[in-house]
Coordinates of C-alpha atoms in Angstrom, one line a residue:
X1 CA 83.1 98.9 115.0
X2 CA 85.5 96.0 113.8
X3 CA 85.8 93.2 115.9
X4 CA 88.6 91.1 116.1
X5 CA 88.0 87.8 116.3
X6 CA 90.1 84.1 116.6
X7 CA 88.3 81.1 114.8
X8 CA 89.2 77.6 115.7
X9 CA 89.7 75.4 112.4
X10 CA 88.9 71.6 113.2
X11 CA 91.8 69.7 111.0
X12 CA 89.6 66.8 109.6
X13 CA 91.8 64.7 107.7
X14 CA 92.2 67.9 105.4
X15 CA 94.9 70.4 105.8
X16 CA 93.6 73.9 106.0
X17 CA 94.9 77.4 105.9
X18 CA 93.7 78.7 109.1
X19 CA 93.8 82.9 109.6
X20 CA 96.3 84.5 111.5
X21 CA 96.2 85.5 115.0
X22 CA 98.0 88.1 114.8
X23 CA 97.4 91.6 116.7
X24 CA 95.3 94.4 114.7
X25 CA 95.7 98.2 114.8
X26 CA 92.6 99.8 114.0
X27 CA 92.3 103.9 112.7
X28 CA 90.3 105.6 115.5
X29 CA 88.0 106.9 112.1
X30 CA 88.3 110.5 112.4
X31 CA 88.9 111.4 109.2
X32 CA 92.8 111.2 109.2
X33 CA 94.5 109.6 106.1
X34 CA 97.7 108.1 106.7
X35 CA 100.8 107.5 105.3
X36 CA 103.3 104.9 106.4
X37 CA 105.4 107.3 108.0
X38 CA 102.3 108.5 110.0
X39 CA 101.3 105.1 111.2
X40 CA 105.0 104.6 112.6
X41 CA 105.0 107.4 114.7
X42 CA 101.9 106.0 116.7
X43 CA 102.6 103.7 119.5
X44 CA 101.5 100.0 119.2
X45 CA 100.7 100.3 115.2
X46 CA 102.9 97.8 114.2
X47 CA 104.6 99.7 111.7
X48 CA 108.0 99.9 112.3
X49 CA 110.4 103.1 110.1
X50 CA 113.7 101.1 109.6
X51 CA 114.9 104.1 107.1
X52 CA 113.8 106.8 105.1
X53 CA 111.1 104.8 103.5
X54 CA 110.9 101.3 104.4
X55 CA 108.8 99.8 106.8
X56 CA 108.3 97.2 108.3
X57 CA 104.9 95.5 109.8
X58 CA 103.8 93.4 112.6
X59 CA 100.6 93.8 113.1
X60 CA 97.5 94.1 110.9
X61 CA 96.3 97.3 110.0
X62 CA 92.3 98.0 109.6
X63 CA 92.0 101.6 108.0
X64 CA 88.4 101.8 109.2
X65 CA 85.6 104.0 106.5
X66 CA 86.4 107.4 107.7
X67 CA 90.3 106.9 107.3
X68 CA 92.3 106.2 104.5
X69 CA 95.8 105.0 103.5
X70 CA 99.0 106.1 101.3
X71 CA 101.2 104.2 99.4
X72 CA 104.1 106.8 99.1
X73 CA 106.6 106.9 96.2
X74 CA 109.4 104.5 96.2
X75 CA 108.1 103.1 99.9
X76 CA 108.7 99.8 100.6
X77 CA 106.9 97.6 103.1
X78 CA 108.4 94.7 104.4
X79 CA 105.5 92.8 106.2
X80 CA 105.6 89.9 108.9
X81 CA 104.2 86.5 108.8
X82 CA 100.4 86.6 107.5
X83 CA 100.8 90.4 107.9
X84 CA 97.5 91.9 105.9
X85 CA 96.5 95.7 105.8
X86 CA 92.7 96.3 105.1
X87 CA 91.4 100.0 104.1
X88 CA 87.4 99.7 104.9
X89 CA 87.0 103.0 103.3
X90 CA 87.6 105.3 100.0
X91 CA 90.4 107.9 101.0
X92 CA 93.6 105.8 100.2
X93 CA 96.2 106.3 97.3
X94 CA 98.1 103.4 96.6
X95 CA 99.2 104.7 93.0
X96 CA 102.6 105.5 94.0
X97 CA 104.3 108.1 90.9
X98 CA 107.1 105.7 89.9
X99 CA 106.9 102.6 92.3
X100 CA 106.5 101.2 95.6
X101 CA 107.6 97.2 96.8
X102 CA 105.6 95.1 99.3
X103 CA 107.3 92.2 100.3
X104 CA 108.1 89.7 103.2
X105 CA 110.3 90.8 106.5
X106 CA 113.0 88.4 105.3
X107 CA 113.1 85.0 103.3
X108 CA 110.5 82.8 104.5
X109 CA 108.1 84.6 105.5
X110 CA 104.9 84.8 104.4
X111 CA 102.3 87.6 104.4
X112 CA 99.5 88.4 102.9
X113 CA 98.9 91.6 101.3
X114 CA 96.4 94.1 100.6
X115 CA 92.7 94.0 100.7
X116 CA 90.0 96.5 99.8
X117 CA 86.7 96.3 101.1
X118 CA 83.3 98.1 101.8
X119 CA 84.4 101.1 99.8
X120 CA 81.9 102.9 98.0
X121 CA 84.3 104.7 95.9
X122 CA 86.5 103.3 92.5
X123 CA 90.5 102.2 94.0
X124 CA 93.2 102.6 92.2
X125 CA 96.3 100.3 92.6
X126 CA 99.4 101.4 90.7
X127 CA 103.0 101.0 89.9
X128 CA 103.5 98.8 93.1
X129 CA 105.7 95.2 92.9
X130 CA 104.1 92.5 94.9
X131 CA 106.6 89.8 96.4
X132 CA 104.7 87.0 98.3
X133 CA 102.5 89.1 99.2
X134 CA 98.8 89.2 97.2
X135 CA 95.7 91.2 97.0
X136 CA 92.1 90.8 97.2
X137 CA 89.3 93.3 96.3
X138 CA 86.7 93.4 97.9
X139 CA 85.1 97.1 96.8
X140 CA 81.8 97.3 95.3
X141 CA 82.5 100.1 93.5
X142 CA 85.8 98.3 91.8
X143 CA 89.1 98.6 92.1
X144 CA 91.8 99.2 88.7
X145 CA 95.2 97.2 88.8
X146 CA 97.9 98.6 86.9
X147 CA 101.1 98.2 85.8
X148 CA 101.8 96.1 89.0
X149 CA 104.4 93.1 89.3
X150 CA 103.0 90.0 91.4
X151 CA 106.1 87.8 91.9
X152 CA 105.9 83.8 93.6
X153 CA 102.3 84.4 95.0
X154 CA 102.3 82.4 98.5
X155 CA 98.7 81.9 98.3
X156 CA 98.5 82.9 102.4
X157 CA 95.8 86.0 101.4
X158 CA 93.6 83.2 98.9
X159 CA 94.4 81.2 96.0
X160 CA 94.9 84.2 93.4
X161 CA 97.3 86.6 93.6
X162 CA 94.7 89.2 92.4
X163 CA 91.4 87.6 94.1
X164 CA 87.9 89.0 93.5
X165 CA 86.0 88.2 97.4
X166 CA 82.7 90.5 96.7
X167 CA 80.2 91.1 93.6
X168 CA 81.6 94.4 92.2
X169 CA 82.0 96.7 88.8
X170 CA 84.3 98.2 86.9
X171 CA 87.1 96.5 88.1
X172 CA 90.3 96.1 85.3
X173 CA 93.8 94.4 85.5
X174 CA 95.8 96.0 82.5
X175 CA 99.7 96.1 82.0
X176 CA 100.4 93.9 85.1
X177 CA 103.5 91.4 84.8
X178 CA 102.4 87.8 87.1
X179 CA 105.6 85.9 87.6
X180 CA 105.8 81.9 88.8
X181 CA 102.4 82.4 91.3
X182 CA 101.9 79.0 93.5
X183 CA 98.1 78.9 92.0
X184 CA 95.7 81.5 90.0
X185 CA 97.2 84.8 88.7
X186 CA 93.8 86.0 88.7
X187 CA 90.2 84.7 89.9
X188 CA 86.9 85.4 91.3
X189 CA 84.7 82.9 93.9
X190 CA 82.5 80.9 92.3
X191 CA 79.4 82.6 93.9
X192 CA 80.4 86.3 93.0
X193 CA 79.7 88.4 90.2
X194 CA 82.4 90.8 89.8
X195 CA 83.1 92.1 85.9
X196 CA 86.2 92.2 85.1
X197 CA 88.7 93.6 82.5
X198 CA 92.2 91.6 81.9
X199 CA 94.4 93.5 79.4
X200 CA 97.7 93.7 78.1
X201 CA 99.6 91.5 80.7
X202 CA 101.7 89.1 81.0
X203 CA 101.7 85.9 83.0
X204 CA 104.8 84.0 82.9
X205 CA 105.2 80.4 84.4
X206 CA 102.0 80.7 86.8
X207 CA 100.4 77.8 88.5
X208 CA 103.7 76.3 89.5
X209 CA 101.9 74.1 92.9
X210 CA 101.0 72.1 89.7
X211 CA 96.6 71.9 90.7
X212 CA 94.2 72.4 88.8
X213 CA 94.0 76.1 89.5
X214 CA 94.1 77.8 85.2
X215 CA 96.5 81.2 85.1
X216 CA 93.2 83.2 85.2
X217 CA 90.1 81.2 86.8
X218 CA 86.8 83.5 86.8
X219 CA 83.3 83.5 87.3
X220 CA 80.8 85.4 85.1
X221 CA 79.4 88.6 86.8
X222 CA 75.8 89.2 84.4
X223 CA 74.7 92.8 85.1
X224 CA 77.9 93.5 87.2
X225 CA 79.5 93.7 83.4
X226 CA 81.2 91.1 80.9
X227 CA 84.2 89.4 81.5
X228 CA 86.7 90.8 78.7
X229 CA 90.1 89.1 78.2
X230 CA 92.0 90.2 75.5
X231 CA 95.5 91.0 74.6
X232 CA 97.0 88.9 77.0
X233 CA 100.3 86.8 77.4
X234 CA 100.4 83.3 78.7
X235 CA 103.4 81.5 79.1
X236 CA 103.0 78.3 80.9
X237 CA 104.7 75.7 82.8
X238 CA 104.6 72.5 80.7
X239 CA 102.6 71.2 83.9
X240 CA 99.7 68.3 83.5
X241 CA 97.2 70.2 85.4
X242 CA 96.9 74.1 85.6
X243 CA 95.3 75.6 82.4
X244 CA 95.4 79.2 81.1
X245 CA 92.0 80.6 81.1
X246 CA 88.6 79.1 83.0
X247 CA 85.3 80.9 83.1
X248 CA 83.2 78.9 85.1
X249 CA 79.8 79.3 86.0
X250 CA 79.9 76.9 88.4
X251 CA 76.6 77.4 90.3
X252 CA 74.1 78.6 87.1
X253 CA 74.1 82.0 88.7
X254 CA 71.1 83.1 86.3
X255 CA 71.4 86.2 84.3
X256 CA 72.8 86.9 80.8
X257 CA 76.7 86.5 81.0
X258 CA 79.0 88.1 78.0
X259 CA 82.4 86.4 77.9
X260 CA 84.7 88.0 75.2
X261 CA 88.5 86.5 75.1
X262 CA 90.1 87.5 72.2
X263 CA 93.8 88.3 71.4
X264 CA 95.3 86.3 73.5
X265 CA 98.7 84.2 72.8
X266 CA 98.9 81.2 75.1
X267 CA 101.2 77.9 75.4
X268 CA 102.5 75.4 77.2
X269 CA 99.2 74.6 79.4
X270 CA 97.1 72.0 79.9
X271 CA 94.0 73.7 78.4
X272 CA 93.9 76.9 76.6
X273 CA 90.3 78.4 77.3
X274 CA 87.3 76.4 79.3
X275 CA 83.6 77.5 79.3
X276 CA 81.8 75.6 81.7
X277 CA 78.2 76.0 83.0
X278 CA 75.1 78.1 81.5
X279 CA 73.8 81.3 80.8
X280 CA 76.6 82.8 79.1
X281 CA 76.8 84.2 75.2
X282 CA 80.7 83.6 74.4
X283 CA 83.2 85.4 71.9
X284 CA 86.4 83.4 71.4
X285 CA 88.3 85.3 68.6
X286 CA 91.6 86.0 67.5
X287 CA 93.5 83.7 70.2
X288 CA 96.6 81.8 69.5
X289 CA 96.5 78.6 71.9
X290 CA 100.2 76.6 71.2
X291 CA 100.9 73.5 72.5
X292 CA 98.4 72.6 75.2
X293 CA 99.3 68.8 75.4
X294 CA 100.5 68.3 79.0
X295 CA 97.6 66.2 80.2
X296 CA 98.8 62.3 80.1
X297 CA 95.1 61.0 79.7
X298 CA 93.4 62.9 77.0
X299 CA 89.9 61.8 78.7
X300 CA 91.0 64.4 81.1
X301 CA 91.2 67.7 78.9
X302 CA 94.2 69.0 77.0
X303 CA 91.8 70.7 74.6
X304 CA 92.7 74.3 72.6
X305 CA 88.9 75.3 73.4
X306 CA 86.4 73.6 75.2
X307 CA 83.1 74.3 76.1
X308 CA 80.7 72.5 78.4
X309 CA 76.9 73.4 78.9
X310 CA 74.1 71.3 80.3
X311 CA 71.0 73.5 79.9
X312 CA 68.4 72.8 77.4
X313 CA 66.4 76.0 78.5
X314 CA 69.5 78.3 78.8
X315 CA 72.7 76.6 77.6
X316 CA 75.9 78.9 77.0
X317 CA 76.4 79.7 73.0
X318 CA 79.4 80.5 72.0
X319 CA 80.8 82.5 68.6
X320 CA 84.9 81.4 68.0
X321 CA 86.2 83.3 65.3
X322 CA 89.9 83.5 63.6
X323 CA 91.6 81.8 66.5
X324 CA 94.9 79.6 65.6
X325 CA 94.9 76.3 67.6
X326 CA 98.0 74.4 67.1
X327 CA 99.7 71.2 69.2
X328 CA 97.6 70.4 71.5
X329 CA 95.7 66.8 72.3
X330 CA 92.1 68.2 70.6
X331 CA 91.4 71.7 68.8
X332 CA 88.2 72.0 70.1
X333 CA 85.7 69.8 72.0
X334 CA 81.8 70.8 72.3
X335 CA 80.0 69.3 75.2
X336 CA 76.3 69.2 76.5
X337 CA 73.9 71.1 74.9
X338 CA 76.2 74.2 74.0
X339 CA 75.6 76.4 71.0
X340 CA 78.5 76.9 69.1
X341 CA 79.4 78.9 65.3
X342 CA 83.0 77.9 64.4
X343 CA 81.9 79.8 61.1
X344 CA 78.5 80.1 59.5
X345 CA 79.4 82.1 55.8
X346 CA 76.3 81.4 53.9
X347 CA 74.7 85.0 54.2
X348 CA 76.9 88.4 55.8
X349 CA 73.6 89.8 57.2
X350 CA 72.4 87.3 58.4
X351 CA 72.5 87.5 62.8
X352 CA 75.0 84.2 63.2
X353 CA 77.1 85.0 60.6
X354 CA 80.7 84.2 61.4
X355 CA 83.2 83.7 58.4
X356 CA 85.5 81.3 60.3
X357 CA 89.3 82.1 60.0
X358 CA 90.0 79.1 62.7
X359 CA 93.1 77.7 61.8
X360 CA 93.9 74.1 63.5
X361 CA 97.5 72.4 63.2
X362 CA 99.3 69.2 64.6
X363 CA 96.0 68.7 67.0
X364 CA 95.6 64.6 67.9
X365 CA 96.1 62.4 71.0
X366 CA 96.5 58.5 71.6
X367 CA 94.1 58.3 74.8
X368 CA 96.6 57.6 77.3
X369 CA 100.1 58.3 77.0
X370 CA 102.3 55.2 76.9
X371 CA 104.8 53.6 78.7
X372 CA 107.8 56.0 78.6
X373 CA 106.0 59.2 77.3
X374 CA 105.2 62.0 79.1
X375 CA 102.1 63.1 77.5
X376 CA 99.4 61.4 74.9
X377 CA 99.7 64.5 72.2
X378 CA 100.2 62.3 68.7
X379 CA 98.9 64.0 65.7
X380 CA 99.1 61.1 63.3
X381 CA 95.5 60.4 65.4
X382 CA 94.0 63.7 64.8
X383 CA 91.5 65.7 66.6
X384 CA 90.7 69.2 65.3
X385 CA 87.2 69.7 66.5
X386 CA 84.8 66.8 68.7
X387 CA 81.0 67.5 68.3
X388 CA 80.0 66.0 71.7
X389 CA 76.5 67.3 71.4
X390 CA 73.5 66.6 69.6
X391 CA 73.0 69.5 68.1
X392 CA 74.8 70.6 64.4
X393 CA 77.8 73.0 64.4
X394 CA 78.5 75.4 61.8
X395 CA 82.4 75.3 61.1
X396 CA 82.7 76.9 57.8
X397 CA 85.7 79.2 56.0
X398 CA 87.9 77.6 58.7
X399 CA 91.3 75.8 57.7
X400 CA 91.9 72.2 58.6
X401 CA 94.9 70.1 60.0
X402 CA 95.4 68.0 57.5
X403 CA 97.6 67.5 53.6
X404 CA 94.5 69.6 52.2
X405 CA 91.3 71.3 52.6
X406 CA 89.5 68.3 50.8
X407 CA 86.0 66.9 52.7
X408 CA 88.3 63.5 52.9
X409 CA 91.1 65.0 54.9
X410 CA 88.9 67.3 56.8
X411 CA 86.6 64.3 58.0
X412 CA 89.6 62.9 59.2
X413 CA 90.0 65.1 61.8
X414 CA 86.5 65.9 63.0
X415 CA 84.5 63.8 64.8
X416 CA 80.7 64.4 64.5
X417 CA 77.8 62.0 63.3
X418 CA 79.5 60.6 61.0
X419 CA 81.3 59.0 63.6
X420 CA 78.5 58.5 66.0
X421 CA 74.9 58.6 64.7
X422 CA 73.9 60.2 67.8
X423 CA 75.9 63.1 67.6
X424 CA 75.1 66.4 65.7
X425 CA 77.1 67.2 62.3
X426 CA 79.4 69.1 61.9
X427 CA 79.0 71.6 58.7
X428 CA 82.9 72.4 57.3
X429 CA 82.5 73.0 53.6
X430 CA 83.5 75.3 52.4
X431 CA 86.6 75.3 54.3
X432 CA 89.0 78.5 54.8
X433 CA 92.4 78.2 52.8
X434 CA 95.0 80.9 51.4
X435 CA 94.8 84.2 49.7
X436 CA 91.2 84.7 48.7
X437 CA 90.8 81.1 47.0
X438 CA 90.1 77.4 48.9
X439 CA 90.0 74.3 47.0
X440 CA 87.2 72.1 48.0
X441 CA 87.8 69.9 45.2
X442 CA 91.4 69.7 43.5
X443 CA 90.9 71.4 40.4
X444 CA 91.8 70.5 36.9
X445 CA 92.0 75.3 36.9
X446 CA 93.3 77.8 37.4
X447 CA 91.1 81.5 38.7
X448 CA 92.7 85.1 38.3
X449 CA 90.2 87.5 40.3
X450 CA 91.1 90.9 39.2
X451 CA 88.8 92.4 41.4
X452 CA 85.9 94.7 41.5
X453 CA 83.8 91.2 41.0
X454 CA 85.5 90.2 38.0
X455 CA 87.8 87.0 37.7
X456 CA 88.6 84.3 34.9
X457 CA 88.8 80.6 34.4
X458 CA 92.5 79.7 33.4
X459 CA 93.6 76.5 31.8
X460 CA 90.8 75.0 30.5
X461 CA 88.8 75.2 27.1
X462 CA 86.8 78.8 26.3
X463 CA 83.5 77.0 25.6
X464 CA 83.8 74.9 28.9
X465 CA 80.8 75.7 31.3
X466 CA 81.2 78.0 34.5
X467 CA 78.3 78.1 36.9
X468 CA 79.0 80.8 40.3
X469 CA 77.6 81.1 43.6
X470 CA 76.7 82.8 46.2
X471 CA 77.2 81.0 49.8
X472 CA 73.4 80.8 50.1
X473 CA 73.3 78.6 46.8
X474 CA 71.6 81.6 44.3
X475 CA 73.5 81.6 40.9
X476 CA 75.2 84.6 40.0
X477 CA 76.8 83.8 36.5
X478 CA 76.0 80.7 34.4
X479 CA 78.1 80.9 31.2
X480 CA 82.0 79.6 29.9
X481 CA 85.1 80.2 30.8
X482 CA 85.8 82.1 27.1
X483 CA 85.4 85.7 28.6
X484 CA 86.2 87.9 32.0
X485 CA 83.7 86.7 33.9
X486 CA 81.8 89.7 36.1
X487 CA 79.6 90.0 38.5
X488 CA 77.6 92.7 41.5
X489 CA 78.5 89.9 44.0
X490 CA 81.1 91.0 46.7
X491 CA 82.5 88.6 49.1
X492 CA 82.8 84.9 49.2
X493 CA 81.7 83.1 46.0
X494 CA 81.7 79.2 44.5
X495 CA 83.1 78.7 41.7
X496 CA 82.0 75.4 39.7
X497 CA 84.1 73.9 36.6
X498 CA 83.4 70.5 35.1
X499 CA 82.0 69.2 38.5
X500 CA 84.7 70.9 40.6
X501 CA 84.6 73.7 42.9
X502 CA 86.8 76.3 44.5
X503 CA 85.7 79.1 46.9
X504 CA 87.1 82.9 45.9
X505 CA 86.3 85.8 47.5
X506 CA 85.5 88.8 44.8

């Protein structure tokens, strides 16, 4: 049996959301499952039929484990003041055929949604258009959101219009549009493990209370499954605080955490992705982070990619490959004793092999911002990637901010031990370029790779010496530039001419 229960918040010089005391209708558990129109036929529900199907609520519902709940086509609910249905069990359909709306009484009001708990079986929530009005899941067995609409999340149910409140699995939020929430589109508490797939949606404008709450804030969930974010939308506010994406593990919940985010476009944020804490093996790849340079002290953050990890025995490694990171007050910083391959092209088979494909761009900052600006972004002080560990980082076949992929303009924008004896190196050369050939060296040459491992040395003298190879350092060819040069060798390749070098790729 349920209990309702009133709780007492003591104010102490904080301001808290207390819970409503509003009146619950409970089920009587017998099996029944309900629709709207069922509920409004029973005295003292709450649930009020103003038309052929709109409704309007007043009291909670609990739809207790033996009950359940539908969400009937084209219904809408209008819901009172902190106003939240809860469906204990399994039996409910809230996947309307077309759509349903669940929004406040009238303007100003604010409830608080839906929430799914202690149900042993998958939910599904579809097609329905959220106004004010959030949901939390709370179903071990996991709940799929799709192709939902959350507009101006009041925050009244929790901080994210989508909030994770129990350790679950198999939960996914795919095709859903999140429009100008007050804090997180999505998150999870920082003591739950709840995997999590976020796919193909669109947040637009979200965060706008201006905290530090990112567009999607999550925990990792270990054997509860990854956390996968991919193919996403981010457009943000230009604010100085919320981010875009945060996986935090905020407590060192122990267990082996996969985080993959790749595919996602992103701007206008403070940060673009944040990996704090241990225990987690990170993929960033294929992400497009734009103009994350809100932040007016760049001691703060503003970074495209950051990663923070304090564990010597179990420190979170990351793998970031092909991601663009352009505008924002660093490209990347690595703090602590993180792990991280921003491209390690030496050897294909080899188990960290990563061939870059990073591309940084107008990345720098001033510190503070001064008198007059609104932000410390300035790229003439440039910051592509900050080494602020010990440890080396592999950043090779990735493409640098500055006039060319030279080691002088590259060092430029790294800082590493060459800047600070006691931080770790950062290993760039070869860098990435354009179309199969890099220069690391300008060259006095000109290649033609005709493929099939065959290529020739242009514009110097036929008896002038050619050494190739591999990324490992083993020779392949060791002649002159007087013939088509061929070798078995596929992939990326050195090319050295009278003491200069460009990279191809055969």
């Amino acid at each position: 049996m349920i209990m309702k229960k009133s709780i007492l918040f003591l104010y102490l010089g904080s301001s808290l959301t207390a819970l409503s005391a509003n009146d619950v209708y409970q089920t009587p558990n017998t099996g029944t499952v309900y629709s709207f129109a069922d509920l409004a036929k029973i005295e003292d529900s709450g649930v009020t039929q103003l038309d052929d199907n709109t409704f309007s609520l007043s009291k909670d519902i609990d739809i207790l484990d033996q009950d359940g709940l539908v969400l009937d086509n084209n219904a809408t609910l209008r819901m009172g003041a902190d106003i939240l249905v809860r469906m204990y069990g399994g039996n409910n359909n809230f996947a309307p055929a077309d759509t349903a709306t669940i929004m406040p009484t009238e303007e100003g009001i604010k409830p608080k949604g839906i929430h799914f708990l202690d149900t042993s079986v998958p939910q599904t929530v579809k097609h329905v258009r959220f106004e004010g009005a959030g949901l939390r899941l709370g179903a071990p067995a996991g709940v799929t959101v799709e192709s939902c609409s959350f507009i101006e999340h009041n925050t009244r149910i929790g901080n994210y219009a989508i909030g994770f409140v129990a350790s679950s699995i198999n939960n996914a939020v795919r095709n859903c549009y999140f429009y100008r929430t007050h804090l997180s589109a999505i998150g999870a508490g920082s003591n739950l493990a709840a995997g999590v797939v976020i796919e193909d949606n669109v947040f637009e404008d979200c965060s706008t209370d201006n905290r530090n709450y990112p567009v999607i804030n999550e925990t990792p969930a270990a054997d509860n499954g990854a956390i996968i974010i991919r193919r996403n939308t981010i457009y943000g506010g230009k604010r100085t605080l919320p981010g875009a994406i945060s996986v935090s593990n905020m407590l060192s919940m122990i267990g082996n955490h996969r985080i993959e985010i790749e595919d996602n476009y992103m701007d206008n944020s403070r940060y673009g992705i944040n990996i704090l804490g241990n225990y987690m093996n990170v993929k960033i790849k294929g992400n497009e982070i734009i103009n994350c340079h809100y932040e007016t002290n760049a001691m703060n953050g503003g970074s495209g990619i950051t990663v923070n990890s304090t564990s010597d025995s179990n420190p979170t490694s990351v793998y970031v490959e092909g991601n663009t990171i352009d505008g924002c007050l660093w490209g990347a910083t690595i703090i602590g004793k993180t792990r991280a391959n921003f491209g390690n092209n030496a050897d294909a088979s080899s188990s960290d092999y990563n061939p870059g494909g990073n591309v940084f761009a107008n990345n720098g900052n001033c510190g503070k911002a001064p008198a007059g600006a609104e932000n410390a972004w300035d790229p003439a002080i440039p910051y592509d990637l900050y080494n602020n560990t010990a440890l080396t980082i592999y950043a090779q076949g990735n493409t640098w901010g500055g006039a060319d992929q030279s080691a002088e303009e590259i060092e430029k924008r790294i800082y590493h031990k060459a800047d600070n004896s006691a931080l770790g190196e950062v290993v760039y050369l070869p860098a990435g370029g354009v179309a199969g050939i890099t220069e690391i060296e300008t060259p006095d040459f000109s290649i033609s790779v005709s493929g099939a491992g065959r290529f020739s040395v242009n514009g110097v003298d036929a008896t002038t010496p050619v050494v190739v190879y591999d990324l490992s350092g083993i020779r392949l060819f060791n002649g002159t530039a007087g013939q088509e040069i061929t070798t078995s060798h596929r992939g990326a390749a050195i090319v050295t001419v009278v003491g200069k070098s460009v990279r191809i790729l055969l």
